[in-house]
mmCIF file of C-alpha atoms in Angstrom:
data_model
loop_
_atom_site.group_PDB
_atom_site.id
_atom_site.type_symbol
_atom_site.label_atom_id
_atom_site.label_comp_id
_atom_site.label_asym_id
_atom_site.label_seq_id
_atom_site.Cartn_x
_atom_site.Cartn_y
_atom_site.Cartn_z
ATOM 1 C CA MET O 25 228.888 47.453 -124.819
ATOM 2 C CA LYS O 26 226.799 46.456 -127.730
ATOM 3 C CA LYS O 27 223.621 47.169 -126.520
ATOM 4 C CA ILE O 28 224.693 49.522 -124.292
ATOM 5 C CA LYS O 29 225.302 51.866 -127.967
ATOM 6 C CA TYR O 30 222.227 50.914 -129.415
ATOM 7 C CA TYR O 31 220.127 51.876 -126.486
ATOM 8 C CA THR O 32 222.573 55.433 -126.023
ATOM 9 C CA LEU O 33 221.795 55.609 -130.538
ATOM 10 C CA LEU O 34 218.121 55.120 -130.209
ATOM 11 C CA LEU O 35 218.192 57.575 -127.099
ATOM 12 C CA VAL O 36 220.318 60.206 -129.004
ATOM 13 C CA LEU O 37 218.137 59.920 -132.153
ATOM 14 C CA LEU O 38 214.440 60.423 -130.724
ATOM 15 C CA THR O 39 215.795 63.713 -128.927
ATOM 16 C CA GLY O 40 218.109 64.955 -131.339
ATOM 17 C CA PHE O 41 221.040 65.305 -128.961
ATOM 18 C CA VAL O 42 224.290 64.518 -129.756
ATOM 19 C CA SER O 43 226.038 61.545 -128.582
ATOM 20 C CA THR O 44 229.921 61.740 -126.828
ATOM 21 C CA SER O 45 233.014 59.158 -127.837
ATOM 22 C CA CYS O 46 231.961 55.353 -127.837
ATOM 23 C CA SER O 47 234.444 55.434 -124.426
ATOM 24 C CA ASP O 48 231.322 57.708 -122.992
ATOM 25 C CA MET O 49 228.514 56.487 -124.637
ATOM 26 C CA THR O 50 226.573 55.210 -120.863
ATOM 27 C CA GLU O 51 226.568 59.486 -120.697
ATOM 28 C CA PRO O 52 225.242 60.963 -123.680
ATOM 29 C CA GLU O 53 225.564 64.763 -123.624
ATOM 30 C CA THR O 54 222.043 67.154 -123.500
ATOM 31 C CA LYS O 55 223.940 69.586 -125.865
ATOM 32 C CA GLU O 56 221.423 70.266 -128.214
ATOM 33 C CA PHE O 57 222.937 71.653 -132.291
ATOM 34 C CA ASP O 58 223.487 74.843 -133.009
ATOM 35 C CA HIS O 59 220.618 75.712 -135.716
ATOM 36 C CA VAL O 60 220.940 79.004 -137.835
ATOM 37 C CA GLY O 61 218.138 79.689 -139.587
ATOM 38 C CA GLY O 62 216.928 76.114 -139.485
ATOM 39 C CA PHE O 63 220.544 75.050 -140.644
ATOM 40 C CA ASN O 64 223.293 72.982 -138.953
ATOM 41 C CA THR O 65 226.495 75.078 -138.523
ATOM 42 C CA LEU O 66 228.540 72.673 -136.674
ATOM 43 C CA ASN O 67 230.795 70.550 -138.830
ATOM 44 C CA ASN O 68 233.639 68.946 -136.673
ATOM 45 C CA ALA O 69 234.122 64.860 -136.293
ATOM 46 C CA LYS O 70 231.082 64.840 -133.303
ATOM 47 C CA SER O 71 228.314 66.216 -135.760
ATOM 48 C CA GLU O 72 229.600 63.823 -138.524
ATOM 49 C CA LYS O 73 229.440 60.887 -136.816
ATOM 50 C CA TYR O 74 226.467 61.541 -135.063
ATOM 51 C CA TYR O 75 224.520 61.690 -138.720
ATOM 52 C CA ALA O 76 226.483 59.132 -139.692
ATOM 53 C CA ASP O 77 224.812 57.244 -136.973
ATOM 54 C CA LEU O 78 221.343 58.973 -138.098
ATOM 55 C CA ARG O 79 221.682 57.744 -141.491
ATOM 56 C CA ALA O 80 221.987 54.246 -140.111
ATOM 57 C CA TYR O 81 219.288 54.308 -137.386
ATOM 58 C CA LYS O 82 217.077 55.647 -141.186
ATOM 59 C CA GLN O 83 218.023 52.640 -143.222
ATOM 60 C CA SER O 84 217.357 50.049 -140.377
ATOM 61 C CA ALA O 85 214.388 50.238 -141.092
ATOM 62 C CA VAL O 86 214.290 49.753 -144.969
ATOM 63 C CA ASN O 87 212.384 46.576 -145.348
ATOM 64 C CA TYR O 88 209.755 47.080 -142.791
ATOM 65 C CA GLY O 89 213.069 46.548 -140.291
ATOM 66 C CA ARG O 90 211.339 48.498 -138.064
ATOM 67 C CA PRO O 91 208.453 51.326 -137.801
ATOM 68 C CA VAL O 92 208.835 54.298 -139.181
ATOM 69 C CA ALA O 93 208.001 57.922 -138.237
ATOM 70 C CA PHE O 94 205.856 60.155 -140.999
ATOM 71 C CA GLY O 95 204.222 62.907 -141.356
ATOM 72 C CA TRP O 96 202.945 65.179 -143.979
ATOM 73 C CA TYR O 97 204.102 68.913 -144.108
ATOM 74 C CA SER O 98 201.963 71.944 -145.193
ATOM 75 C CA ASN O 99 203.943 74.576 -144.361
ATOM 76 C CA TRP O 100 207.478 74.764 -146.152
ATOM 77 C CA SER O 101 208.897 78.050 -146.596
ATOM 78 C CA PRO O 102 212.397 78.044 -144.915
ATOM 79 C CA ALA O 103 213.804 81.302 -145.303
ATOM 80 C CA GLY O 104 215.099 83.497 -142.658
ATOM 81 C CA THR O 105 215.782 82.606 -138.689
ATOM 82 C CA TYR O 106 212.586 81.889 -137.542
ATOM 83 C CA ARG O 107 212.422 78.292 -138.058
ATOM 84 C CA ARG O 108 208.811 77.026 -137.926
ATOM 85 C CA GLY O 109 209.083 76.438 -141.870
ATOM 86 C CA TYR O 110 212.449 74.472 -142.302
ATOM 87 C CA LEU O 111 212.131 70.334 -142.570
ATOM 88 C CA THR O 112 215.982 70.941 -141.118
ATOM 89 C CA SER O 113 213.656 71.627 -137.930
ATOM 90 C CA MET O 114 211.905 68.400 -137.670
ATOM 91 C CA PRO O 115 212.716 65.790 -135.269
ATOM 92 C CA ASP O 116 216.075 63.996 -136.563
ATOM 93 C CA SER O 117 214.571 60.357 -136.256
ATOM 94 C CA MET O 118 211.245 61.548 -138.944
ATOM 95 C CA ASP O 119 211.905 58.919 -141.491
ATOM 96 C CA ILE O 120 209.118 59.694 -144.562
ATOM 97 C CA VAL O 121 207.914 62.781 -145.010
ATOM 98 C CA SER O 122 205.228 63.489 -147.620
ATOM 99 C CA MET O 123 205.433 67.476 -148.844
ATOM 100 C CA TRP O 124 201.572 68.213 -148.261
ATOM 101 C CA SER O 125 202.924 71.918 -149.678
ATOM 102 C CA GLY O 126 203.971 70.947 -152.790
ATOM 103 C CA ALA O 127 207.073 69.062 -154.580
ATOM 104 C CA PRO O 128 208.833 71.937 -156.884
ATOM 105 C CA SER O 129 210.750 70.743 -159.206
ATOM 106 C CA ARG O 130 214.571 72.204 -159.965
ATOM 107 C CA PHE O 131 213.390 74.338 -162.414
ATOM 108 C CA ASN O 132 211.220 76.285 -159.302
ATOM 109 C CA ILE O 133 212.514 75.146 -156.570
ATOM 110 C CA THR O 134 214.030 78.309 -154.257
ATOM 111 C CA PRO O 135 217.938 78.323 -153.538
ATOM 112 C CA GLU O 136 216.470 78.013 -149.913
ATOM 113 C CA GLN O 137 214.269 75.048 -150.239
ATOM 114 C CA LYS O 138 216.982 73.345 -152.531
ATOM 115 C CA ALA O 139 219.482 73.797 -149.256
ATOM 116 C CA ASP O 140 216.822 72.935 -146.640
ATOM 117 C CA LYS O 141 215.751 70.004 -148.870
ATOM 118 C CA GLU O 142 219.317 68.042 -149.320
ATOM 119 C CA PHE O 143 220.788 68.604 -145.852
ATOM 120 C CA VAL O 144 217.779 66.306 -144.564
ATOM 121 C CA GLN O 145 217.615 64.008 -147.721
ATOM 122 C CA LYS O 146 221.710 63.590 -148.051
ATOM 123 C CA VAL O 147 222.668 64.584 -144.396
ATOM 124 C CA LYS O 148 219.965 63.187 -142.258
ATOM 125 C CA GLY O 149 218.624 60.592 -144.313
ATOM 126 C CA THR O 150 214.999 61.269 -144.096
ATOM 127 C CA LYS O 151 212.658 60.563 -147.653
ATOM 128 C CA LEU O 152 211.288 63.010 -148.847
ATOM 129 C CA LEU O 153 207.810 62.623 -150.785
ATOM 130 C CA GLU O 154 205.633 63.785 -153.402
ATOM 131 C CA VAL O 155 201.891 63.612 -152.603
ATOM 132 C CA THR O 156 198.979 64.458 -154.703
ATOM 133 C CA LEU O 157 195.067 63.855 -154.714
ATOM 134 C CA LEU O 158 195.329 61.859 -157.473
ATOM 135 C CA SER O 159 191.801 62.334 -159.365
ATOM 136 C CA TYR O 160 192.533 62.656 -163.509
ATOM 137 C CA LEU O 161 194.447 61.564 -166.124
ATOM 138 C CA GLY O 162 198.162 64.088 -166.553
ATOM 139 C CA LYS O 163 197.698 65.572 -162.425
ATOM 140 C CA GLY O 164 200.608 67.593 -161.778
ATOM 141 C CA ARG O 165 202.047 66.592 -164.768
ATOM 142 C CA THR O 166 200.560 68.643 -167.719
ATOM 143 C CA PRO O 167 202.056 70.769 -169.632
ATOM 144 C CA GLU O 168 201.029 74.697 -168.623
ATOM 145 C CA SER O 169 201.101 74.655 -172.529
ATOM 146 C CA VAL O 170 199.066 72.926 -173.215
ATOM 147 C CA TYR O 171 196.466 74.710 -171.244
ATOM 148 C CA GLN O 172 197.806 78.149 -172.476
ATOM 149 C CA GLU O 173 197.129 77.067 -175.661
ATOM 150 C CA VAL O 174 193.659 76.559 -175.097
ATOM 151 C CA GLU O 175 193.447 80.263 -173.057
ATOM 152 C CA LYS O 176 195.023 81.996 -176.081
ATOM 153 C CA GLN O 177 192.320 80.179 -178.623
ATOM 154 C CA ALA O 178 189.719 81.089 -175.906
ATOM 155 C CA LYS O 179 190.610 84.740 -176.012
ATOM 156 C CA THR O 180 191.247 85.130 -179.860
ATOM 157 C CA GLU O 181 187.772 83.906 -180.657
ATOM 158 C CA GLY O 182 186.191 85.411 -177.655
ATOM 159 C CA TRP O 183 184.910 82.912 -175.034
ATOM 160 C CA TYR O 184 187.229 83.086 -172.522
ATOM 161 C CA ASN O 185 185.030 84.037 -170.042
ATOM 162 C CA ASP O 186 182.288 81.510 -170.771
ATOM 163 C CA GLU O 187 183.981 78.720 -167.999
ATOM 164 C CA ALA O 188 182.075 75.289 -168.723
ATOM 165 C CA ARG O 189 183.597 75.785 -172.101
ATOM 166 C CA LEU O 190 186.939 76.647 -171.203
ATOM 167 C CA SER O 191 186.926 73.659 -167.907
ATOM 168 C CA GLU O 192 186.109 71.629 -171.175
ATOM 169 C CA ALA O 193 188.612 72.773 -174.202
ATOM 170 C CA LYS O 194 191.200 71.909 -171.169
ATOM 171 C CA LYS O 195 189.867 68.766 -170.709
ATOM 172 C CA LYS O 196 189.511 67.706 -174.439
ATOM 173 C CA ALA O 197 193.794 69.486 -174.472
ATOM 174 C CA ARG O 198 194.909 67.616 -171.161
ATOM 175 C CA TRP O 199 193.759 64.000 -173.041
ATOM 176 C CA LYS O 200 195.213 64.748 -176.441
ATOM 177 C CA PHE O 201 198.406 65.390 -174.554
ATOM 178 C CA TRP O 202 198.271 62.372 -172.895
ATOM 179 C CA GLY O 203 197.060 60.251 -176.301
ATOM 180 C CA PHE O 204 193.236 59.584 -174.317
ATOM 181 C CA ASN O 205 190.517 59.408 -177.231
ATOM 182 C CA GLY O 206 187.962 59.709 -174.982
ATOM 183 C CA GLU O 207 186.601 55.059 -174.986
ATOM 184 C CA PHE O 208 186.571 54.902 -171.436
ATOM 185 C CA ASN O 209 188.178 51.900 -169.920
ATOM 186 C CA SER O 210 189.403 50.680 -173.314
ATOM 187 C CA GLU O 211 193.297 49.390 -174.110
ATOM 188 C CA ASN O 212 194.104 53.168 -175.348
ATOM 189 C CA HIS O 213 192.785 54.414 -171.722
ATOM 190 C CA LYS O 214 195.268 52.190 -170.424
ATOM 191 C CA GLN O 215 198.146 53.079 -173.182
ATOM 192 C CA ALA O 216 197.223 56.786 -171.415
ATOM 193 C CA LEU O 217 197.602 55.555 -168.183
ATOM 194 C CA ALA O 218 200.741 54.285 -168.472
ATOM 195 C CA LYS O 219 202.400 57.024 -170.148
ATOM 196 C CA PHE O 220 201.407 59.006 -167.654
ATOM 197 C CA ALA O 221 202.827 56.792 -164.751
ATOM 198 C CA LYS O 222 205.770 56.697 -166.302
ATOM 199 C CA ALA O 223 205.739 61.150 -166.341
ATOM 200 C CA LEU O 224 204.795 60.675 -162.398
ATOM 201 C CA CYS O 225 207.906 58.801 -162.332
ATOM 202 C CA ASP O 226 210.902 60.715 -164.421
ATOM 203 C CA SER O 227 209.343 63.821 -162.687
ATOM 204 C CA LEU O 228 210.271 61.826 -159.769
ATOM 205 C CA GLU O 229 213.807 60.710 -160.361
ATOM 206 C CA ALA O 230 214.696 63.953 -161.877
ATOM 207 C CA ASN O 231 213.744 66.345 -159.153
ATOM 208 C CA ASP O 232 215.516 64.211 -157.143
ATOM 209 C CA TRP O 233 211.710 63.436 -154.493
ATOM 210 C CA ASP O 234 212.371 59.889 -152.612
ATOM 211 C CA GLY O 235 209.048 58.824 -153.944
ATOM 212 C CA TYR O 236 204.920 58.759 -153.994
ATOM 213 C CA ASP O 237 201.963 59.346 -151.609
ATOM 214 C CA ILE O 238 198.652 58.855 -153.449
ATOM 215 C CA ASP O 239 195.984 60.407 -151.659
ATOM 216 C CA TRP O 240 193.018 57.874 -152.617
ATOM 217 C CA GLU O 241 189.513 59.831 -151.414
ATOM 218 C CA ILE O 242 187.457 58.888 -154.668
ATOM 219 C CA GLY O 243 183.708 59.152 -153.771
ATOM 220 C CA SER O 244 184.701 61.936 -150.729
ATOM 221 C CA GLY O 245 183.554 65.036 -152.553
ATOM 222 C CA VAL O 246 186.699 65.304 -155.300
ATOM 223 C CA PHE O 247 185.703 68.016 -157.467
ATOM 224 C CA ASP O 248 188.393 67.293 -160.428
ATOM 225 C CA MET O 249 187.545 64.241 -161.187
ATOM 226 C CA ASP O 250 187.072 63.674 -165.025
ATOM 227 C CA GLY O 251 186.202 59.805 -165.576
ATOM 228 C CA THR O 252 190.122 59.217 -166.589
ATOM 229 C CA LEU O 253 190.983 58.424 -163.036
ATOM 230 C CA SER O 254 188.072 57.817 -160.664
ATOM 231 C CA SER O 255 188.289 53.734 -160.154
ATOM 232 C CA ASN O 256 189.862 51.765 -158.423
ATOM 233 C CA GLU O 257 190.820 49.590 -161.592
ATOM 234 C CA HIS O 258 191.973 52.771 -163.191
ATOM 235 C CA LEU O 259 194.100 53.094 -159.259
ATOM 236 C CA ILE O 260 195.679 49.398 -159.862
ATOM 237 C CA PHE O 261 196.522 49.817 -163.342
ATOM 238 C CA LEU O 262 198.097 52.940 -162.729
ATOM 239 C CA VAL O 263 200.662 51.266 -159.736
ATOM 240 C CA LYS O 264 201.050 48.620 -161.234
ATOM 241 C CA GLU O 265 202.531 50.504 -164.035
ATOM 242 C CA MET O 266 204.616 52.881 -161.810
ATOM 243 C CA ASN O 267 205.998 50.039 -160.336
ATOM 244 C CA LYS O 268 208.165 49.215 -163.269
ATOM 245 C CA TYR O 269 209.800 51.898 -162.324
ATOM 246 C CA ILE O 270 209.471 52.889 -158.174
ATOM 247 C CA GLY O 271 207.796 51.176 -155.802
ATOM 248 C CA PRO O 272 208.581 47.474 -154.302
ATOM 249 C CA LYS O 273 207.885 45.761 -157.552
ATOM 250 C CA SER O 274 211.107 47.670 -159.221
ATOM 251 C CA ASP O 275 213.712 46.832 -156.236
ATOM 252 C CA PRO O 276 213.273 42.388 -156.648
ATOM 253 C CA GLU O 277 216.700 42.357 -155.131
ATOM 254 C CA ASN O 278 215.931 45.137 -152.108
ATOM 255 C CA LYS O 279 218.630 47.063 -153.195
ATOM 256 C CA GLY O 280 216.569 50.493 -152.765
ATOM 257 C CA HIS O 281 213.579 51.946 -154.281
ATOM 258 C CA LYS O 282 211.647 54.901 -154.564
ATOM 259 C CA LEU O 283 208.719 54.838 -152.601
ATOM 260 C CA ILE O 284 204.975 54.311 -153.119
ATOM 261 C CA CYS O 285 202.319 55.177 -150.759
ATOM 262 C CA ILE O 286 198.457 55.155 -150.730
ATOM 263 C CA ASP O 287 196.475 56.832 -148.111
ATOM 264 C CA GLY O 288 192.961 57.727 -148.012
ATOM 265 C CA HIS O 289 190.342 55.200 -148.568
ATOM 266 C CA PHE O 290 192.651 52.086 -149.617
ATOM 267 C CA ARG O 291 190.741 49.301 -147.615
ATOM 268 C CA SER O 292 189.550 47.733 -151.577
ATOM 269 C CA LEU O 293 193.258 48.376 -152.626
ATOM 270 C CA THR O 294 195.180 46.329 -150.295
ATOM 271 C CA GLU O 295 194.540 42.724 -151.818
ATOM 272 C CA PRO O 296 194.687 43.528 -155.316
ATOM 273 C CA LEU O 297 197.880 45.574 -154.350
ATOM 274 C CA ASP O 298 199.630 43.838 -152.321
ATOM 275 C CA GLY O 299 203.412 43.354 -153.085
ATOM 276 C CA TYR O 300 203.061 46.669 -155.379
ATOM 277 C CA VAL O 301 202.613 49.427 -152.011
ATOM 278 C CA ASP O 302 205.191 50.196 -149.559
ATOM 279 C CA TYR O 303 203.123 51.976 -146.375
ATOM 280 C CA TRP O 304 199.233 52.338 -146.082
ATOM 281 C CA ILE O 305 198.258 55.429 -144.414
ATOM 282 C CA ASP O 306 195.416 54.881 -142.290
ATOM 283 C CA GLN O 307 194.098 58.187 -141.636
ATOM 284 C CA ALA O 308 192.857 57.590 -138.809
ATOM 285 C CA TYR O 309 191.989 60.758 -137.070
ATOM 286 C CA GLY O 310 190.579 60.461 -133.253
ATOM 287 C CA ARG O 311 190.906 57.274 -133.084
ATOM 288 C CA ILE O 312 192.491 53.813 -133.034
ATOM 289 C CA THR O 313 193.777 52.043 -135.883
ATOM 290 C CA ASN O 314 192.576 48.390 -135.951
ATOM 291 C CA PHE O 315 195.141 47.010 -137.839
ATOM 292 C CA ASP O 316 193.527 43.433 -137.437
ATOM 293 C CA ASN O 317 190.968 44.756 -140.005
ATOM 294 C CA TYR O 318 192.796 44.840 -143.235
ATOM 295 C CA ASN O 319 194.020 42.465 -144.970
ATOM 296 C CA ILE O 320 197.469 43.486 -145.900
ATOM 297 C CA ASP O 321 200.567 42.387 -143.212
ATOM 298 C CA ALA O 322 200.424 45.030 -140.140
ATOM 299 C CA LYS O 323 204.391 46.157 -140.501
ATOM 300 C CA LYS O 324 202.664 47.924 -144.035
ATOM 301 C CA ILE O 325 200.188 50.413 -142.345
ATOM 302 C CA ILE O 326 201.151 53.432 -140.754
ATOM 303 C CA THR O 327 198.698 55.379 -138.558
ATOM 304 C CA THR O 328 198.104 58.793 -138.445
ATOM 305 C CA GLU O 329 196.503 61.416 -136.474
ATOM 306 C CA ASN O 330 195.162 64.497 -137.531
ATOM 307 C CA PHE O 331 197.612 68.157 -136.325
ATOM 308 C CA GLU O 332 195.589 70.170 -138.176
ATOM 309 C CA SER O 333 193.492 70.742 -136.043
ATOM 310 C CA SER O 334 194.305 68.539 -133.231
ATOM 311 C CA PHE O 335 198.030 69.906 -132.615
ATOM 312 C CA ALA O 336 197.815 71.845 -129.130
ATOM 313 C CA SER O 337 196.654 68.371 -127.445
ATOM 314 C CA GLY O 338 198.281 65.805 -129.393
ATOM 315 C CA GLY O 339 194.632 64.226 -130.103
ATOM 316 C CA GLN O 340 195.188 60.377 -130.354
ATOM 317 C CA LEU O 341 198.426 60.382 -131.611
ATOM 318 C CA LEU O 342 200.269 58.661 -128.027
ATOM 319 C CA ARG O 343 197.580 56.117 -128.113
ATOM 320 C CA GLN O 344 198.483 55.668 -131.615
ATOM 321 C CA ALA O 345 202.305 55.402 -131.384
ATOM 322 C CA ALA O 346 201.407 52.895 -128.451
ATOM 323 C CA SER O 347 199.466 51.101 -130.335
ATOM 324 C CA MET O 348 200.083 47.448 -131.687
ATOM 325 C CA PRO O 349 198.391 44.360 -134.184
ATOM 326 C CA SER O 350 197.652 41.402 -132.273
ATOM 327 C CA ASN O 351 200.969 39.755 -134.286
ATOM 328 C CA GLY O 352 203.658 41.977 -135.440
ATOM 329 C CA TYR O 353 203.910 44.625 -135.476
ATOM 330 C CA LYS O 354 202.776 48.057 -137.024
ATOM 331 C CA GLY O 355 204.837 50.129 -139.878
ATOM 332 C CA GLY O 356 204.498 52.969 -137.818
ATOM 333 C CA VAL O 357 202.926 56.000 -136.635
ATOM 334 C CA GLY O 358 202.307 59.732 -138.007
ATOM 335 C CA ALA O 359 200.160 63.397 -138.024
ATOM 336 C CA TYR O 360 198.555 65.382 -140.597
ATOM 337 C CA ARG O 361 200.215 68.633 -141.164
ATOM 338 C CA PHE O 362 202.151 67.984 -137.784
ATOM 339 C CA ASP O 363 205.006 70.378 -138.873
ATOM 340 C CA ASN O 364 202.083 72.222 -136.663
ATOM 341 C CA ASP O 365 203.213 70.865 -133.649
ATOM 342 C CA TYR O 366 206.110 73.415 -133.283
ATOM 343 C CA ASP O 367 204.143 75.908 -131.925
ATOM 344 C CA ASN O 368 204.296 73.227 -129.179
ATOM 345 C CA THR O 369 206.478 74.061 -126.412
ATOM 346 C CA PRO O 370 208.986 72.350 -126.850
ATOM 347 C CA ASN O 371 208.774 72.372 -130.746
ATOM 348 C CA TYR O 372 207.073 69.152 -132.193
ATOM 349 C CA LYS O 373 206.085 68.510 -128.180
ATOM 350 C CA TRP O 374 203.713 65.117 -129.635
ATOM 351 C CA MET O 375 205.477 64.103 -132.130
ATOM 352 C CA ARG O 376 208.938 63.282 -130.504
ATOM 353 C CA GLN O 377 207.328 61.902 -128.010
ATOM 354 C CA ALA O 378 205.597 59.710 -130.842
ATOM 355 C CA ILE O 379 208.986 58.677 -132.015
ATOM 356 C CA GLN O 380 209.797 57.193 -128.793
ATOM 357 C CA ILE O 381 206.940 54.993 -127.989
ATOM 358 C CA ASN O 382 206.656 54.633 -131.219
ATOM 359 C CA GLN O 383 209.915 52.364 -130.876
ATOM 360 C CA LYS O 384 209.854 51.191 -127.587
ATOM 361 C CA VAL O 385 206.648 49.261 -128.436
ATOM 362 C CA PHE O 386 208.242 47.429 -131.030
ATOM 363 C CA ASN O 387 211.716 46.925 -129.614
ATOM 364 C CA GLU O 388 209.780 45.705 -126.311
ATOM 365 C CA TRP O 389 208.035 43.345 -129.132
ATOM 366 C CA LYS O 390 211.558 42.555 -130.731
ATOM 367 C CA ALA O 391 212.653 41.664 -126.695
ATOM 368 C CA LYS O 392 209.288 38.772 -126.219
ATOM 369 C CA GLN O 393 210.405 37.076 -129.587
ATOM 370 C CA SER O 394 213.991 36.152 -128.654
ATOM 371 C CA LYS O 395 212.844 34.674 -125.175
#
């Protein structure tokens, strides 16, 4: 009976359908929840049990209990009855989602976004991450007032149209705000990065996001570098400082913490940051990740496809979902701009299949371990 319950629950969670009562666990219903404008309107004992089971399923991924379903969400616009832009329209069994469209603060989030976000986090148990192409000290946390003061001065003194001078003045104002004196790789530089690390984490807490996804693509044409966060050494120091507040090292007893993920060019970072990062996200994009090539436990690696270009065909997503390392199991599978998959028939066609395959190969591996 226990195995039947587990199998049925897994089937329910991966397809987004409602399960029946315990006495009917072997005969799952195929009645979908009714959505209006992206929100679930069914409020009864059956739906409450479904969501409780769904949250328990999400919890089973904590501490690498199973592979996760991951994605970067690119068009968050929950408004009206067309559901494409709703987080609530994602497959229920999405575990972790990076907000590529932005992670607004509590001061500028719309009522529709707030309701959509809270339903997905609190009712469905999905973790939502802020994600940034991190490339300089203060990115995403420098108050606009710092730049506005420079612009005001530039207009007053007549050099507002001098783009080079204005950009340099804004940079120096930003450095001053974070306490950086311009001496690179000094103790002062570290102090400024430490201040930035705390601000990153404090903001996540204040705005109720579930972690931070660092998009690390230094050397690939990132245009806003200023030398303050442009080397592996800088990032290593920053991430270790962040672990004072969020990430694995902030939670030695594994009671639960906000996540730290790194995607992009991370091969040289896995060893020095081993134990400081929850998931390493491989932008495999059109290929199959060779998990054995990384000097890190494969269960911390998520392999991803690019649905900016291959959402119609699914690209290599299903093969990535089926792939496994030679030892153990992978961290999960996902896609960049996976919300484009909503436009397929049925919606999220490829992602739903990938979630099923992702868990199927894990369960097969797990079954072999008990023999």
